[in-house]
CSV table of C-alpha atoms in Angstrom, one decimal:
chain,number,residue,atom,x,y,z
A,294,GLY,CA,0.0,0.0,-0.1
A,295,GLU,CA,1.0,3.7,-0.2
A,296,SER,CA,3.0,5.0,2.8
A,297,VAL,CA,4.7,7.9,4.1
A,298,GLY,CA,7.9,7.2,6.1
A,299,LEU,CA,11.1,8.6,7.5
A,300,HIS,CA,14.6,7.6,7.2
A,301,LEU,CA,15.7,8.2,10.7
A,302,PRO,CA,13.7,7.9,13.9
A,303,THR,CA,16.0,10.0,15.9
A,304,LEU,CA,18.4,12.9,15.0
A,305,SER,CA,20.8,14.6,17.3
A,306,VAL,CA,22.5,17.9,16.4
A,307,GLN,CA,24.6,20.6,18.2
A,308,GLU,CA,23.2,23.9,19.0
A,309,GLY,CA,23.8,26.3,16.1
A,310,ASP,CA,24.3,23.4,13.4
A,311,ASN,CA,21.9,23.0,10.6
A,312,SER,CA,19.3,20.2,10.8
A,313,ILE,CA,18.2,18.0,8.0
A,314,ILE,CA,15.1,15.7,8.4
A,315,ASN,CA,14.2,13.3,5.7
A,316,CYS,CA,10.8,11.9,4.7
A,317,ALA,CA,10.2,9.3,1.8
A,318,TYR,CA,6.8,9.0,0.2
A,319,SER,CA,5.6,6.1,-2.1
A,320,ASN,CA,2.4,7.7,-3.8
A,321,SER,CA,3.3,9.4,-7.0
A,322,ALA,CA,-0.2,11.1,-7.0
A,323,SER,CA,0.7,13.1,-3.9
A,324,ASP,CA,0.6,16.7,-4.7
A,325,TYR,CA,0.9,18.6,-1.4
A,326,PHE,CA,3.2,18.1,1.3
A,327,ILE,CA,3.3,19.6,4.9
A,328,TRP,CA,5.9,19.4,7.7
A,329,TYR,CA,4.5,19.6,11.3
A,330,LYS,CA,6.5,20.1,14.6
A,331,GLN,CA,5.0,18.4,17.7
A,332,GLU,CA,6.3,19.3,21.2
A,333,SER,CA,5.8,16.7,24.0
A,334,GLY,CA,2.1,16.7,25.2
A,335,LYS,CA,1.1,19.2,22.5
A,336,GLY,CA,-0.7,19.0,19.1
A,337,PRO,CA,1.4,19.3,15.9
A,338,GLN,CA,2.2,22.8,14.8
A,339,PHE,CA,2.4,23.7,11.1
A,340,ILE,CA,5.8,24.6,10.0
A,341,ILE,CA,5.8,24.8,6.3
A,342,ASP,CA,4.0,23.4,3.2
A,343,ILE,CA,5.0,22.8,-0.5
A,344,ARG,CA,3.0,21.9,-3.6
A,345,SER,CA,4.3,19.4,-6.1
A,346,ASN,CA,4.8,22.1,-8.6
A,347,MET,CA,7.7,23.5,-6.6
A,348,ASP,CA,11.0,22.0,-5.6
A,349,LYS,CA,11.9,24.3,-2.9
A,350,ARG,CA,10.2,26.7,-0.4
A,351,GLN,CA,11.7,28.7,2.2
A,352,GLY,CA,10.3,30.0,5.5
A,353,GLN,CA,11.8,31.5,8.6
A,354,ARG,CA,15.0,29.3,9.3
A,355,VAL,CA,13.2,26.4,7.6
A,356,THR,CA,13.4,25.2,3.9
A,357,VAL,CA,11.6,22.3,2.4
A,358,LEU,CA,13.0,20.6,-0.6
A,359,LEU,CA,11.0,18.2,-2.7
A,360,ASN,CA,12.5,15.7,-5.1
A,361,LYS,CA,9.6,14.2,-7.1
A,362,THR,CA,11.9,11.9,-9.1
A,363,VAL,CA,12.8,9.9,-6.1
A,364,LYS,CA,9.8,10.6,-4.0
A,365,HIS,CA,11.8,12.5,-1.3
A,366,LEU,CA,11.0,15.4,1.0
A,367,SER,CA,13.3,17.1,3.5
A,368,LEU,CA,13.1,19.7,6.1
A,369,GLN,CA,16.2,21.9,6.7
A,370,ILE,CA,16.5,23.9,9.9
A,371,ALA,CA,19.1,26.5,9.9
A,372,ALA,CA,21.1,27.4,13.2
A,373,THR,CA,19.2,24.8,15.2
A,374,GLN,CA,18.1,26.0,18.7
A,375,PRO,CA,17.1,24.2,21.7
A,376,GLY,CA,13.5,25.2,21.2
A,377,ASP,CA,13.6,23.2,17.9
A,378,SER,CA,13.8,19.9,19.9
A,379,ALA,CA,10.6,18.1,19.1
A,380,VAL,CA,9.0,15.4,16.8
A,381,TYR,CA,8.7,16.3,13.2
A,382,PHE,CA,6.2,14.8,10.9
A,383,CYS,CA,5.8,15.0,7.2
A,384,ALA,CA,2.2,14.5,5.7
A,385,GLU,CA,1.1,14.2,2.1
A,386,LYS,CA,-2.2,14.8,0.5
A,387,THR,CA,-3.1,12.9,-2.6
A,388,THR,CA,-5.3,14.5,-5.4
A,389,GLY,CA,-8.8,13.5,-5.2
A,390,GLY,CA,-8.2,12.3,-1.5
A,391,GLY,CA,-9.8,15.5,-0.2
A,392,ASN,CA,-7.9,17.3,2.6
A,393,LYS,CA,-7.1,13.9,4.4
A,394,LEU,CA,-3.5,13.8,5.1
A,395,THR,CA,-1.3,10.7,5.5
A,396,PHE,CA,1.2,11.2,8.1
A,397,GLY,CA,4.6,9.6,8.5
A,398,THR,CA,5.7,8.2,11.9
A,399,GLY,CA,7.8,11.2,12.9
A,400,THR,CA,11.6,12.0,13.6
A,401,GLN,CA,12.7,13.1,17.1
A,402,LEU,CA,15.1,16.0,16.8
A,403,LYS,CA,17.3,16.5,19.8
A,404,VAL,CA,19.4,19.5,20.2
A,405,GLU,CA,22.5,19.1,22.3
A,406,LEU,CA,24.0,22.2,24.0
B,80,ASP,CA,-6.7,34.1,20.5
B,81,GLY,CA,-8.3,32.0,17.8
B,82,GLY,CA,-7.6,28.3,18.2
B,83,ILE,CA,-8.8,24.9,19.0
B,84,THR,CA,-9.7,23.7,22.5
B,85,GLN,CA,-9.8,20.1,23.5
B,86,SER,CA,-10.8,19.1,26.9
B,87,PRO,CA,-9.9,17.5,29.1
B,88,LYS,CA,-6.3,17.1,28.7
B,89,TYR,CA,-6.3,13.7,30.5
B,90,LEU,CA,-9.3,11.3,30.8
B,91,PHE,CA,-9.4,7.9,32.6
B,92,ARG,CA,-12.2,5.4,32.1
B,93,LYS,CA,-13.0,1.8,32.9
B,94,GLU,CA,-13.3,-0.6,30.3
B,95,GLY,CA,-16.8,-0.9,28.9
B,96,GLN,CA,-17.8,2.7,29.4
B,97,ASN,CA,-18.3,5.2,26.7
B,98,VAL,CA,-16.6,8.3,26.8
B,99,THR,CA,-17.0,11.7,24.9
B,100,LEU,CA,-14.1,14.1,24.1
B,101,SER,CA,-14.7,17.6,23.5
B,102,CYS,CA,-13.3,19.7,20.6
B,103,GLU,CA,-14.1,23.4,19.9
B,104,GLN,CA,-12.8,25.9,17.6
B,105,ASN,CA,-13.2,29.6,17.1
B,106,LEU,CA,-11.2,29.8,13.8
B,107,ASN,CA,-14.5,29.9,11.8
B,108,HIS,CA,-13.2,26.8,10.0
B,109,ASP,CA,-15.6,24.7,7.9
B,110,ALA,CA,-13.7,21.4,8.2
B,111,MET,CA,-12.8,19.5,11.4
B,112,TYR,CA,-10.9,16.3,12.0
B,113,TRP,CA,-10.3,13.6,14.7
B,114,TYR,CA,-7.0,11.8,14.7
B,115,ARG,CA,-5.6,9.2,16.7
B,116,GLN,CA,-1.9,9.0,17.8
B,117,ASP,CA,-0.1,6.0,19.2
B,118,PRO,CA,3.6,5.8,20.4
B,119,GLY,CA,5.9,5.5,17.4
B,120,GLN,CA,3.1,5.8,14.8
B,121,GLY,CA,1.9,8.5,12.7
B,122,LEU,CA,-1.5,10.1,13.1
B,123,ARG,CA,-4.4,8.1,11.8
B,124,LEU,CA,-7.6,9.7,10.7
B,125,ILE,CA,-10.8,8.5,12.7
B,126,TYR,CA,-13.5,10.9,11.4
B,127,TYR,CA,-13.8,14.2,9.5
B,128,SER,CA,-16.5,16.7,8.7
B,129,GLN,CA,-16.7,19.1,5.9
B,130,ILE,CA,-19.8,20.9,7.1
B,131,VAL,CA,-22.4,21.0,9.9
B,132,ASN,CA,-24.5,17.9,10.0
B,133,ASP,CA,-22.2,16.0,7.7
B,134,PHE,CA,-19.3,13.9,8.6
B,135,GLN,CA,-17.3,10.8,7.0
B,136,LYS,CA,-15.5,7.9,8.3
B,137,GLY,CA,-11.6,8.0,8.1
B,138,ASP,CA,-9.3,5.2,8.1
B,139,ILE,CA,-10.1,3.8,11.6
B,140,ALA,CA,-13.7,4.7,12.5
B,141,GLU,CA,-14.7,1.4,14.0
B,142,GLY,CA,-15.6,1.9,17.7
B,143,TYR,CA,-16.1,5.7,17.5
B,144,SER,CA,-18.9,8.0,16.7
B,145,VAL,CA,-19.0,11.8,16.1
B,146,SER,CA,-21.6,14.6,15.7
B,147,ARG,CA,-21.4,18.0,14.1
B,148,GLU,CA,-24.4,20.0,15.2
B,149,LYS,CA,-22.6,23.2,15.3
B,150,LYS,CA,-19.8,24.7,13.2
B,151,GLU,CA,-17.5,25.3,16.2
B,152,SER,CA,-17.9,21.9,17.8
B,153,PHE,CA,-17.0,18.3,16.8
B,154,PRO,CA,-17.2,15.9,19.8
B,155,LEU,CA,-15.8,12.4,19.4
B,156,THR,CA,-17.3,9.4,21.5
B,157,VAL,CA,-15.2,6.5,22.2
B,158,THR,CA,-17.5,3.6,22.6
B,159,SER,CA,-16.9,0.2,24.4
B,160,ALA,CA,-16.6,-1.3,20.9
B,161,GLN,CA,-13.3,0.2,20.5
B,162,LYS,CA,-10.9,-2.5,21.4
B,163,ASN,CA,-7.9,-0.6,22.0
B,164,PRO,CA,-9.1,2.9,23.1
B,165,THR,CA,-6.0,4.1,25.2
B,166,ALA,CA,-4.3,6.7,23.0
B,167,PHE,CA,-3.6,10.3,22.4
B,168,TYR,CA,-6.7,11.9,20.5
B,169,LEU,CA,-6.0,15.1,18.5
B,170,CYS,CA,-8.7,17.3,17.0
B,171,ALA,CA,-8.0,19.5,14.1
B,172,SER,CA,-9.7,22.0,11.7
B,173,SER,CA,-9.0,23.6,8.4
B,174,ARG,CA,-10.7,26.3,6.4
B,175,GLN,CA,-11.9,23.9,3.7
B,176,VAL,CA,-11.6,20.3,2.6
B,177,SER,CA,-9.9,19.6,-0.7
B,178,SER,CA,-8.0,22.8,-0.7
B,179,TYR,CA,-4.5,23.8,-1.0
B,180,ASN,CA,-3.0,26.4,1.3
B,181,SER,CA,-5.4,25.2,3.9
B,182,PRO,CA,-3.2,23.2,6.5
B,183,LEU,CA,-4.7,21.5,9.5
B,184,HIS,CA,-4.6,23.3,12.8
B,185,PHE,CA,-4.6,21.0,15.8
B,186,GLY,CA,-5.6,21.3,19.4
B,187,ASN,CA,-3.3,20.1,22.2
B,188,GLY,CA,-5.0,16.7,22.4
B,189,THR,CA,-6.7,14.6,25.1
B,190,ARG,CA,-4.9,11.5,26.5
B,191,LEU,CA,-7.4,8.8,27.1
B,192,THR,CA,-6.4,5.8,29.3
B,193,VAL,CA,-8.8,3.0,29.7
B,194,THR,CA,-8.2,0.3,32.3
């Protein structure tokens, strides 16, 4: 079946370094992707999104890259801060599937001081 | 501040009892959703509603029921038929269903423990 997954369950980075969180998807019909951040005991918080007609989108300290050829999505966080420690989820939406999102299992980002 | 309010934050029930989780939003969003989150797993869709008095089953609707009598409210009932109800439940809303640039906004969840 179709799935959304992540390469690494846990990522540890030093404060100030750049972080890269990866996500693989298998549904070639997916046309909209979102990254969410979830802190412990809280609901997911929207970070950034990208449509399939783009390959890069930048926000404040974050960049999402989309490689449709290999069905790969990444979230880059510049100058990682302790407050960035959280679980990061990618989610995909497929054309014709309404706004129902399929979520990956998440990557735990740990920022070391 | 606009947002989504889920209550209570923690809920404990005995096996065999039905329990209702509250979700209220003041974002004036048309669509609302319920997700379930288990450790080490992604979010799984239980039910969603596009407009008042209308709702559809998600991927894991068995053992759950919902209602959408008001635009602002989308309560979820976990029935005794749900075989593994202990989980973290997340409510979300969006401006529209089937729309780009309409990401889901989530509440802070209710952790249900059934013993």
